Amino acid sequence: MKISALQTARAAYKPKLPPGIQGGVKVVEGKQTQSVADQKEIQALFPKTYGLPVITFQAEGQRAQLPAFNVGVILSGGQAPGGHNVICGLFDGIKSFNQESRLYGFLLGPGGLVDHKYVELTGDIIEQYRNTGGFDIIGSGRTKLEKKEQFDKGLEIIRKLNIKALVIIGGDDSNTNAAVLAEYYTSINAGVQVIGCPKTIDGDLKNSSIETSFGFDTACKVYSEVIGNIQRDCNSAQKYWHFIKLMGRSATHIGLECALQVQPNIALISEEIEAKKQTLDDVVNYIADIVVKRAEKKNNFGIVLIPEGLIEFIPAFRALISELNDFLAAHGDEYAKVPKNEQIQYIIDHLSAENSKIYASLPVGVARQLTLDRDPHGNVQVSLIETEKLLGELVGRRLAQLKSEGKYSGSFSTQYHFFGYEGRCAAPSNFDADYCYSLGTNAALLIASGKTGYMSIVNNLTKPSTEWVAGGIPITSMMNMEKRHGEMKPVIQKALVELEGAPFKYFAAHRDEWALSTCYVYPGPIQYFGPSEVCDQTTITLRLEHQ
Amino acid sequence: MKISALQTARAAYKPKLPPGIQGGVKVVEGKQTQSVADQKEIQALFPKTYGLPVITFQAEGQRAQLPAFNVGVILSGGQAPGGHNVICGLFDGIKSFNQESRLYGFLLGPGGLVDHKYVELTGDIIEQYRNTGGFDIIGSGRTKLEKKEQFDKGLEIIRKLNIKALVIIGGDDSNTNAAVLAEYYTSINAGVQVIGCPKTIDGDLKNSSIETSFGFDTACKVYSEVIGNIQRDCNSAQKYWHFIKLMGRSATHIGLECALQVQPNIALISEEIEAKKQTLDDVVNYIADIVVKRAEKKNNFGIVLIPEGLIEFIPAFRALISELNDFLAAHGDEYAKVPKNEQIQYIIDHLSAENSKIYASLPVGVARQLTLDRDPHGNVQVSLIETEKLLGELVGRRLAQLKSEGKYSGSFSTQYHFFGYEGRCAAPSNFDADYCYSLGTNAALLIASGKTGYMSIVNNLTKPSTEWVAGGIPITSMMNMEKRHGEMKPVIQKALVELEGAPFKYFAAHRDEWALSTCYVYPGPIQYFGPSEVCDQTTITLRLEHQ
């Protein structure tokens, strides 16, 4: 197998660990926890694992030698840079207690546990994946561990492999399921611990205990690199407006962090649009207004950052989608018989007046996408909508109107981009490499300390790693009850961009200047070997949140 | 102005110069040159600048001190990483002969010369742009310098600023125009020299004298970084075929270099497709065949690299476009009156049988694009066609057919990407930073040596810079006569991918293995500060061509 020069050089990097977990440790118990809301319901659902204390590890003497123990690890959901380092830290961690301890990886996500597909992760395998991106060491998948039958089926292979604990590396949903699994195995006295690790490039798994999820740092840096390059091109050619969509449907942390890093002319923040109950028209007019103002200074170019989930945060658009879903569920057969070139008019004729008006105003391509492509449940596939092109087209229309009114005389040419897959499997930055290796090592310590239903956490992350603090937080403490598919479920609260938070406030205080002046910053590619101020800084979001 | 940490650190980098041009120089004349073809015609068109010798510079004593002289510089055409370093090298070069020498930058491309828009590039300005990407120091543009009136208008400002020489940084067309300008100014005894510099990320400006154009190294590394990241994602999730289009219409050097760097499952090389007279069907079947074979091993994922110019290299498709252009030129008014939903059928009914069949087989979206969007000359806008989606859709159709015949039972989901603007303005790699700074310094030496109609060249590039050799090559020696817009013109021969060349041969020898096995390489981001084997290697193309 051919390995790139960078990967070869990077294999030698030794990730840094917080001082508290480098040798022997003492478990320091904090106070008992409560769930963030709905305490009664959550406690009733998690009688065995509710209310446990926060713990931190403090250095004390040498690493204890324990009887060998086996651990299973699962990568769940979308890829995030650093996942391999969590596994490497976990491997080194369990080996530090006993060289005979074994690590099993379940293949292609949680489904591997249920279907008994696994591989033993030996030292030879581990060595190939240190400080690399991707989840390809064992693959990932989106099977949800939710049902008793799955848990029992998993227990069979856990017994067969004599596994003492499972480590589930995932986002909010996967960690919710980890808590359910922990509760279940405790309730049947299975003697199997479950530990979670906070993964997601989206950055929406954070709270008072989790400063950031891993992968967010690296992914945002990759996106900022390419956006910065496009900005430099934009400012050199001075002839295009680049509409750039960024991955992340449920929150705009990526969009906000990239905006802080590159200082674009426009960055849309879904949470703000929702809070202000803006319409699609409002958003289009906001963009068009800046295009006009820049054109007055002969700047017929610019950069717009668009969060992938934008249109689901626009209340009026959400209402349209909802009515479309209901309508097509009821009249899908009839609709299927409408001739192709009459379909759009048919929909316009059958929606409520308000939604009909919005639907009629959409570009034909988007209108078609909304009614033709539906998911297996018959729902409109919002994720397929090319929001960047939708906005570009609508802004173009608005500008044509302004031009006809004599209010605009610039030129408006567009380029479209969508970045997502470019960042999820990048080799982890020094920060993510260290953070992830620490999370994995720390997970081994939580297991050795007999904990279950905990998430592995490392804090004080804006400081050098010599000041990092590792420990565990009961997953139930992050939960509340939310409606999912019509049913109330215990789930980890998703962190959206807070409009009162320091990152958004910084952005809001500067965006008008960035819009009209050209203040582009060009972060360049992630560096692994250079000066510390280039290589070891984490996100601006994290810095602003903890300054 | 906020500057990124990397840009700040990178500003301190001192680009390396070939030993021959660090101090005093001796001009060594090689043999007289001939144009690569059509010698009689080229000589007739360039009586004053034809047949000059190749020259090289050799170190000799100290840099001479000369009377101060002023130089004008122009960035022409698409951005390429390192352009700023050419200008910085030129600035330092002319200052090394006399601190009072001045450098003027013409704004937004060759148009700046004609319209007398310029800025003096002082030391303060230059310092902000060392080792940065982009062309934003003076901007670029695509105005073609072709007419006597433009030359005369340019001469006015040249006189006013007391400019001794112009340096034109551009691709093959811009350097062709530089040669015409040099000939003209010589023929009227204007006393103005013109020097060219070989720029283009496309890599198609190379020949026996020019080993590579600047920017190709950095751009290919940026594309390979993000393709590598997508490959790692692809191999982790194991559920998508990624169709990735890469910039570069007229040659597939970028696609080939990226393929050599990342080892994708499929890379299409336009030059091969043209040479083998393949049809769109052939290409689709080639891809579908590999999808089927990978599916047999349960590998329902893969990577396809597609050159932007692909369909223009497919003879049958080119014939279709040509007939469409002719037809719409003759019947455009009539076509405009055809109702929208009958337009495709109208075209099908009016084309020749062969082209009609191809047109009818296209996905509706592409068929529409081909007849709706036309450029100001009324021609079909081939560059707007989303070739990656066209291929993805047609492969999907082909697979559905194979499935119905029981010859395929995999799953086929696609993701589409297009990379171009991401790489053109990246901060130059060490290689491009050094190469460009050398080209610029060397241009100053060519000016000081009284040369005109020469291109600045640096050779022996696969060796360390201590072995690089700098000099100049008469631009006319790279020319031949080609038909452009119906007229025979002297132009620099474009370098296409040579099917007998070492880079293509290496690719062809390995591609079957890469197709069926998964041999992805993950190059990672450009590094500026690490070990030499990571930071200082140039392209695989260059290495293979000169090994």
PDB file of N, CA, C and O in Angstrom, chain B residues 364-413:
ATOM      1  N   VAL B 364     -32.530  15.284 -19.848  1.00  0.00           N
ATOM      2  CA  VAL B 364     -33.263  16.500 -20.224  1.00  0.00           C
ATOM      3  C   VAL B 364     -32.504  17.774 -19.830  1.00  0.00           C
ATOM      4  O   VAL B 364     -32.407  18.726 -20.616  1.00  0.00           O
ATOM      5  N   GLY B 365     -31.960  17.774 -18.623  1.00  0.00           N
ATOM      6  CA  GLY B 365     -31.266  18.973 -18.144  1.00  0.00           C
ATOM      7  C   GLY B 365     -30.127  19.373 -19.063  1.00  0.00           C
ATOM      8  O   GLY B 365     -29.955  20.545 -19.394  1.00  0.00           O
ATOM      9  N   VAL B 366     -29.337  18.388 -19.485  1.00  0.00           N
ATOM     10  CA  VAL B 366     -28.194  18.667 -20.354  1.00  0.00           C
ATOM     11  C   VAL B 366     -28.679  19.095 -21.742  1.00  0.00           C
ATOM     12  O   VAL B 366     -28.145  20.036 -22.331  1.00  0.00           O
ATOM     13  N   ALA B 367     -29.691  18.407 -22.235  1.00  0.00           N
ATOM     14  CA  ALA B 367     -30.233  18.765 -23.546  1.00  0.00           C
ATOM     15  C   ALA B 367     -30.682  20.227 -23.542  1.00  0.00           C
ATOM     16  O   ALA B 367     -30.416  20.995 -24.475  1.00  0.00           O
ATOM     17  N   ARG B 368     -31.339  20.621 -22.478  1.00  0.00           N
ATOM     18  CA  ARG B 368     -31.788  22.015 -22.342  1.00  0.00           C
ATOM     19  C   ARG B 368     -30.614  22.977 -22.311  1.00  0.00           C
ATOM     20  O   ARG B 368     -30.608  23.999 -23.004  1.00  0.00           O
ATOM     21  N   GLN B 369     -29.609  22.632 -21.464  1.00  0.00           N
ATOM     22  CA  GLN B 369     -28.423  23.484 -21.349  1.00  0.00           C
ATOM     23  C   GLN B 369     -27.799  23.737 -22.719  1.00  0.00           C
ATOM     24  O   GLN B 369     -27.342  24.832 -23.016  1.00  0.00           O
ATOM     25  N   LEU B 370     -27.784  22.691 -23.536  1.00  0.00           N
ATOM     26  CA  LEU B 370     -27.106  22.781 -24.818  1.00  0.00           C
ATOM     27  C   LEU B 370     -27.802  23.740 -25.778  1.00  0.00           C
ATOM     28  O   LEU B 370     -27.181  24.262 -26.701  1.00  0.00           O
ATOM     29  N   THR B 371     -29.088  23.967 -25.588  1.00  0.00           N
ATOM     30  CA  THR B 371     -29.792  24.807 -26.562  1.00  0.00           C
ATOM     31  C   THR B 371     -30.286  26.120 -25.972  1.00  0.00           C
ATOM     32  O   THR B 371     -30.601  27.048 -26.709  1.00  0.00           O
ATOM     33  N   LEU B 372     -30.316  26.208 -24.652  1.00  0.00           N
ATOM     34  CA  LEU B 372     -30.827  27.452 -24.055  1.00  0.00           C
ATOM     35  C   LEU B 372     -29.732  28.459 -23.793  1.00  0.00           C
ATOM     36  O   LEU B 372     -29.873  29.633 -24.091  1.00  0.00           O
ATOM     37  N   ASP B 373     -28.649  27.972 -23.163  1.00  0.00           N
ATOM     38  CA  ASP B 373     -27.612  28.908 -22.758  1.00  0.00           C
ATOM     39  C   ASP B 373     -26.588  29.043 -23.864  1.00  0.00           C
ATOM     40  O   ASP B 373     -25.825  28.120 -24.121  1.00  0.00           O
ATOM     41  N   ARG B 374     -26.577  30.183 -24.504  1.00  0.00           N
ATOM     42  CA  ARG B 374     -25.552  30.385 -25.522  1.00  0.00           C
ATOM     43  C   ARG B 374     -24.728  31.622 -25.220  1.00  0.00           C
ATOM     44  O   ARG B 374     -25.202  32.535 -24.548  1.00  0.00           O
ATOM     45  N   ASP B 375     -23.484  31.618 -25.672  1.00  0.00           N
ATOM     46  CA  ASP B 375     -22.605  32.740 -25.356  1.00  0.00           C
ATOM     47  C   ASP B 375     -22.911  33.916 -26.283  1.00  0.00           C
ATOM     48  O   ASP B 375     -23.773  33.819 -27.166  1.00  0.00           O
ATOM     49  N   PRO B 376     -22.235  35.057 -26.048  1.00  0.00           N
ATOM     50  CA  PRO B 376     -22.554  36.255 -26.847  1.00  0.00           C
ATOM     51  C   PRO B 376     -22.401  36.031 -28.353  1.00  0.00           C
ATOM     52  O   PRO B 376     -23.021  36.736 -29.147  1.00  0.00           O
ATOM     53  N   HIS B 377     -21.573  35.056 -28.763  1.00  0.00           N
ATOM     54  CA  HIS B 377     -21.428  34.764 -30.191  1.00  0.00           C
ATOM     55  C   HIS B 377     -22.507  33.799 -30.687  1.00  0.00           C
ATOM     56  O   HIS B 377     -22.468  33.355 -31.827  1.00  0.00           O
ATOM     57  N   GLY B 378     -23.446  33.418 -29.797  1.00  0.00           N
ATOM     58  CA  GLY B 378     -24.512  32.510 -30.201  1.00  0.00           C
ATOM     59  C   GLY B 378     -24.122  31.058 -30.123  1.00  0.00           C
ATOM     60  O   GLY B 378     -24.873  30.172 -30.530  1.00  0.00           O
ATOM     61  N   ASN B 379     -22.935  30.786 -29.570  1.00  0.00           N
ATOM     62  CA  ASN B 379     -22.494  29.392 -29.499  1.00  0.00           C
ATOM     63  C   ASN B 379     -22.983  28.705 -28.222  1.00  0.00           C
ATOM     64  O   ASN B 379     -23.149  29.354 -27.182  1.00  0.00           O
ATOM     65  N   VAL B 380     -23.172  27.419 -28.345  1.00  0.00           N
ATOM     66  CA  VAL B 380     -23.488  26.575 -27.202  1.00  0.00           C
ATOM     67  C   VAL B 380     -22.394  26.771 -26.157  1.00  0.00           C
ATOM     68  O   VAL B 380     -21.209  26.799 -26.488  1.00  0.00           O
ATOM     69  N   GLN B 381     -22.789  26.923 -24.874  1.00  0.00           N
ATOM     70  CA  GLN B 381     -21.779  27.114 -23.827  1.00  0.00           C
ATOM     71  C   GLN B 381     -21.413  25.773 -23.195  1.00  0.00           C
ATOM     72  O   GLN B 381     -21.964  25.361 -22.182  1.00  0.00           O
ATOM     73  N   VAL B 382     -20.426  25.159 -23.812  1.00  0.00           N
ATOM     74  CA  VAL B 382     -20.042  23.819 -23.382  1.00  0.00           C
ATOM     75  C   VAL B 382     -19.556  23.831 -21.930  1.00  0.00           C
ATOM     76  O   VAL B 382     -19.783  22.893 -21.175  1.00  0.00           O
ATOM     77  N   SER B 383     -18.934  24.952 -21.520  1.00  0.00           N
ATOM     78  CA  SER B 383     -18.361  24.980 -20.177  1.00  0.00           C
ATOM     79  C   SER B 383     -19.436  24.960 -19.095  1.00  0.00           C
ATOM     80  O   SER B 383     -19.153  24.674 -17.944  1.00  0.00           O
ATOM     81  N   LEU B 384     -20.674  25.280 -19.463  1.00  0.00           N
ATOM     82  CA  LEU B 384     -21.746  25.254 -18.458  1.00  0.00           C
ATOM     83  C   LEU B 384     -22.280  23.852 -18.206  1.00  0.00           C
ATOM     84  O   LEU B 384     -22.981  23.610 -17.232  1.00  0.00           O
ATOM     85  N   ILE B 385     -21.970  22.943 -19.113  1.00  0.00           N
ATOM     86  CA  ILE B 385     -22.502  21.589 -18.960  1.00  0.00           C
ATOM     87  C   ILE B 385     -21.859  20.911 -17.770  1.00  0.00           C
ATOM     88  O   ILE B 385     -20.639  20.885 -17.633  1.00  0.00           O
ATOM     89  N   GLU B 386     -22.688  20.394 -16.887  1.00  0.00           N
ATOM     90  CA  GLU B 386     -22.170  19.737 -15.697  1.00  0.00           C
ATOM     91  C   GLU B 386     -21.811  18.292 -16.075  1.00  0.00           C
ATOM     92  O   GLU B 386     -22.570  17.364 -15.820  1.00  0.00           O
ATOM     93  N   THR B 387     -20.623  18.168 -16.668  1.00  0.00           N
ATOM     94  CA  THR B 387     -20.207  16.868 -17.205  1.00  0.00           C
ATOM     95  C   THR B 387     -20.246  15.772 -16.150  1.00  0.00           C
ATOM     96  O   THR B 387     -20.544  14.612 -16.453  1.00  0.00           O
ATOM     97  N   GLU B 388     -19.911  16.135 -14.907  1.00  0.00           N
ATOM     98  CA  GLU B 388     -19.889  15.133 -13.847  1.00  0.00           C
ATOM     99  C   GLU B 388     -21.287  14.551 -13.624  1.00  0.00           C
ATOM    100  O   GLU B 388     -21.457  13.345 -13.439  1.00  0.00           O
ATOM    101  N   LYS B 389     -22.310  15.436 -13.682  1.00  0.00           N
ATOM    102  CA  LYS B 389     -23.681  14.950 -13.493  1.00  0.00           C
ATOM    103  C   LYS B 389     -24.174  14.199 -14.718  1.00  0.00           C
ATOM    104  O   LYS B 389     -24.891  13.202 -14.609  1.00  0.00           O
ATOM    105  N   LEU B 390     -23.778  14.689 -15.881  1.00  0.00           N
ATOM    106  CA  LEU B 390     -24.138  13.994 -17.123  1.00  0.00           C
ATOM    107  C   LEU B 390     -23.647  12.549 -17.069  1.00  0.00           C
ATOM    108  O   LEU B 390     -24.411  11.596 -17.300  1.00  0.00           O
ATOM    109  N   LEU B 391     -22.374  12.380 -16.718  1.00  0.00           N
ATOM    110  CA  LEU B 391     -21.816  11.023 -16.665  1.00  0.00           C
ATOM    111  C   LEU B 391     -22.483  10.202 -15.572  1.00  0.00           C
ATOM    112  O   LEU B 391     -22.807   9.024 -15.767  1.00  0.00           O
ATOM    113  N   GLY B 392     -22.685  10.799 -14.409  1.00  0.00           N
ATOM    114  CA  GLY B 392     -23.321  10.073 -13.306  1.00  0.00           C
ATOM    115  C   GLY B 392     -24.698   9.561 -13.698  1.00  0.00           C
ATOM    116  O   GLY B 392     -25.039   8.397 -13.460  1.00  0.00           O
ATOM    117  N   GLU B 393     -25.462  10.444 -14.348  1.00  0.00           N
ATOM    118  CA  GLU B 393     -26.824  10.044 -14.754  1.00  0.00           C
ATOM    119  C   GLU B 393     -26.787   8.928 -15.791  1.00  0.00           C
ATOM    120  O   GLU B 393     -27.544   7.957 -15.718  1.00  0.00           O
ATOM    121  N   LEU B 394     -25.902   9.072 -16.767  1.00  0.00           N
ATOM    122  CA  LEU B 394     -25.854   8.068 -17.840  1.00  0.00           C
ATOM    123  C   LEU B 394     -25.337   6.727 -17.315  1.00  0.00           C
ATOM    124  O   LEU B 394     -25.814   5.668 -17.735  1.00  0.00           O
ATOM    125  N   VAL B 395     -24.383   6.783 -16.396  1.00  0.00           N
ATOM    126  CA  VAL B 395     -23.907   5.528 -15.796  1.00  0.00           C
ATOM    127  C   VAL B 395     -25.045   4.872 -15.011  1.00  0.00           C
ATOM    128  O   VAL B 395     -25.239   3.648 -15.074  1.00  0.00           O
ATOM    129  N   GLY B 396     -25.810   5.704 -14.285  1.00  0.00           N
ATOM    130  CA  GLY B 396     -26.954   5.173 -13.539  1.00  0.00           C
ATOM    131  C   GLY B 396     -27.944   4.455 -14.453  1.00  0.00           C
ATOM    132  O   GLY B 396     -28.437   3.368 -14.146  1.00  0.00           O
ATOM    133  N   ARG B 397     -28.211   5.078 -15.611  1.00  0.00           N
ATOM    134  CA  ARG B 397     -29.117   4.460 -16.589  1.00  0.00           C
ATOM    135  C   ARG B 397     -28.580   3.116 -17.072  1.00  0.00           C
ATOM    136  O   ARG B 397     -29.305   2.140 -17.184  1.00  0.00           O
ATOM    137  N   ARG B 398     -27.307   3.129 -17.404  1.00  0.00           N
ATOM    138  CA  ARG B 398     -26.659   1.920 -17.916  1.00  0.00           C
ATOM    139  C   ARG B 398     -26.727   0.789 -16.867  1.00  0.00           C
ATOM    140  O   ARG B 398     -26.993  -0.369 -17.191  1.00  0.00           O
ATOM    141  N   LEU B 399     -26.507   1.163 -15.602  1.00  0.00           N
ATOM    142  CA  LEU B 399     -26.538   0.163 -14.536  1.00  0.00           C
ATOM    143  C   LEU B 399     -27.950  -0.388 -14.350  1.00  0.00           C
ATOM    144  O   LEU B 399     -28.133  -1.584 -14.080  1.00  0.00           O
ATOM    145  N   ALA B 400     -28.941   0.500 -14.494  1.00  0.00           N
ATOM    146  CA  ALA B 400     -30.333   0.041 -14.367  1.00  0.00           C
ATOM    147  C   ALA B 400     -30.627  -1.004 -15.442  1.00  0.00           C
ATOM    148  O   ALA B 400     -31.291  -2.024 -15.191  1.00  0.00           O
ATOM    149  N   GLN B 401     -30.091  -0.737 -16.634  1.00  0.00           N
ATOM    150  CA  GLN B 401     -30.289  -1.695 -17.732  1.00  0.00           C
ATOM    151  C   GLN B 401     -29.598  -3.029 -17.406  1.00  0.00           C
ATOM    152  O   GLN B 401     -30.194  -4.100 -17.545  1.00  0.00           O
ATOM    153  N   LEU B 402     -28.363  -2.941 -16.924  1.00  0.00           N
ATOM    154  CA  LEU B 402     -27.629  -4.171 -16.571  1.00  0.00           C
ATOM    155  C   LEU B 402     -28.335  -4.924 -15.454  1.00  0.00           C
ATOM    156  O   LEU B 402     -28.358  -6.152 -15.427  1.00  0.00           O
ATOM    157  N   LYS B 403     -28.913  -4.176 -14.530  1.00  0.00           N
ATOM    158  CA  LYS B 403     -29.640  -4.804 -13.427  1.00  0.00           C
ATOM    159  C   LYS B 403     -30.835  -5.580 -13.965  1.00  0.00           C
ATOM    160  O   LYS B 403     -31.084  -6.713 -13.569  1.00  0.00           O
ATOM    161  N   SER B 404     -31.538  -4.939 -14.916  1.00  0.00           N
ATOM    162  CA  SER B 404     -32.728  -5.603 -15.474  1.00  0.00           C
ATOM    163  C   SER B 404     -32.339  -6.862 -16.247  1.00  0.00           C
ATOM    164  O   SER B 404     -33.132  -7.779 -16.418  1.00  0.00           O
ATOM    165  N   GLU B 405     -31.086  -6.891 -16.708  1.00  0.00           N
ATOM    166  CA  GLU B 405     -30.606  -8.081 -17.430  1.00  0.00           C
ATOM    167  C   GLU B 405     -29.961  -9.088 -16.474  1.00  0.00           C
ATOM    168  O   GLU B 405     -29.381 -10.088 -16.918  1.00  0.00           O
ATOM    169  N   GLY B 406     -30.009  -8.764 -15.184  1.00  0.00           N
ATOM    170  CA  GLY B 406     -29.435  -9.672 -14.193  1.00  0.00           C
ATOM    171  C   GLY B 406     -27.917  -9.662 -14.144  1.00  0.00           C
ATOM    172  O   GLY B 406     -27.287 -10.576 -13.620  1.00  0.00           O
ATOM    173  N   LYS B 407     -27.324  -8.588 -14.693  1.00  0.00           N
ATOM    174  CA  LYS B 407     -25.852  -8.540 -14.754  1.00  0.00           C
ATOM    175  C   LYS B 407     -25.234  -7.656 -13.688  1.00  0.00           C
ATOM    176  O   LYS B 407     -24.014  -7.452 -13.686  1.00  0.00           O
ATOM    177  N   TYR B 408     -26.065  -7.114 -12.840  1.00  0.00           N
ATOM    178  CA  TYR B 408     -25.564  -6.185 -11.814  1.00  0.00           C
ATOM    179  C   TYR B 408     -26.553  -6.178 -10.664  1.00  0.00           C
ATOM    180  O   TYR B 408     -27.772  -6.136 -10.889  1.00  0.00           O
ATOM    181  N   SER B 409     -26.036  -6.238  -9.441  1.00  0.00           N
ATOM    182  CA  SER B 409     -26.968  -6.237  -8.312  1.00  0.00           C
ATOM    183  C   SER B 409     -26.472  -5.335  -7.182  1.00  0.00           C
ATOM    184  O   SER B 409     -26.838  -5.512  -6.032  1.00  0.00           O
ATOM    185  N   GLY B 410     -25.626  -4.378  -7.527  1.00  0.00           N
ATOM    186  CA  GLY B 410     -25.118  -3.473  -6.488  1.00  0.00           C
ATOM    187  C   GLY B 410     -26.021  -2.277  -6.270  1.00  0.00           C
ATOM    188  O   GLY B 410     -27.129  -2.211  -6.810  1.00  0.00           O
ATOM    189  N   SER B 411     -25.537  -1.348  -5.447  1.00  0.00           N
ATOM    190  CA  SER B 411     -26.240  -0.077  -5.291  1.00  0.00           C
ATOM    191  C   SER B 411     -25.339   1.019  -5.842  1.00  0.00           C
ATOM    192  O   SER B 411     -24.121   0.887  -5.832  1.00  0.00           O
ATOM    193  N   PHE B 412     -25.965   2.079  -6.348  1.00  0.00           N
ATOM    194  CA  PHE B 412     -25.195   3.139  -7.000  1.00  0.00           C
ATOM    195  C   PHE B 412     -25.752   4.495  -6.580  1.00  0.00           C
ATOM    196  O   PHE B 412     -26.796   4.922  -7.061  1.00  0.00           O
ATOM    197  N   SER B 413     -25.095   5.121  -5.613  1.00  0.00           N
ATOM    198  CA  SER B 413     -25.471   6.474  -5.193  1.00  0.00           C
ATOM    199  C   SER B 413     -24.308   7.396  -5.506  1.00  0.00           C
ATOM    200  O   SER B 413     -23.151   7.008  -5.358  1.00  0.00           O
TER     201      SER B 413
END
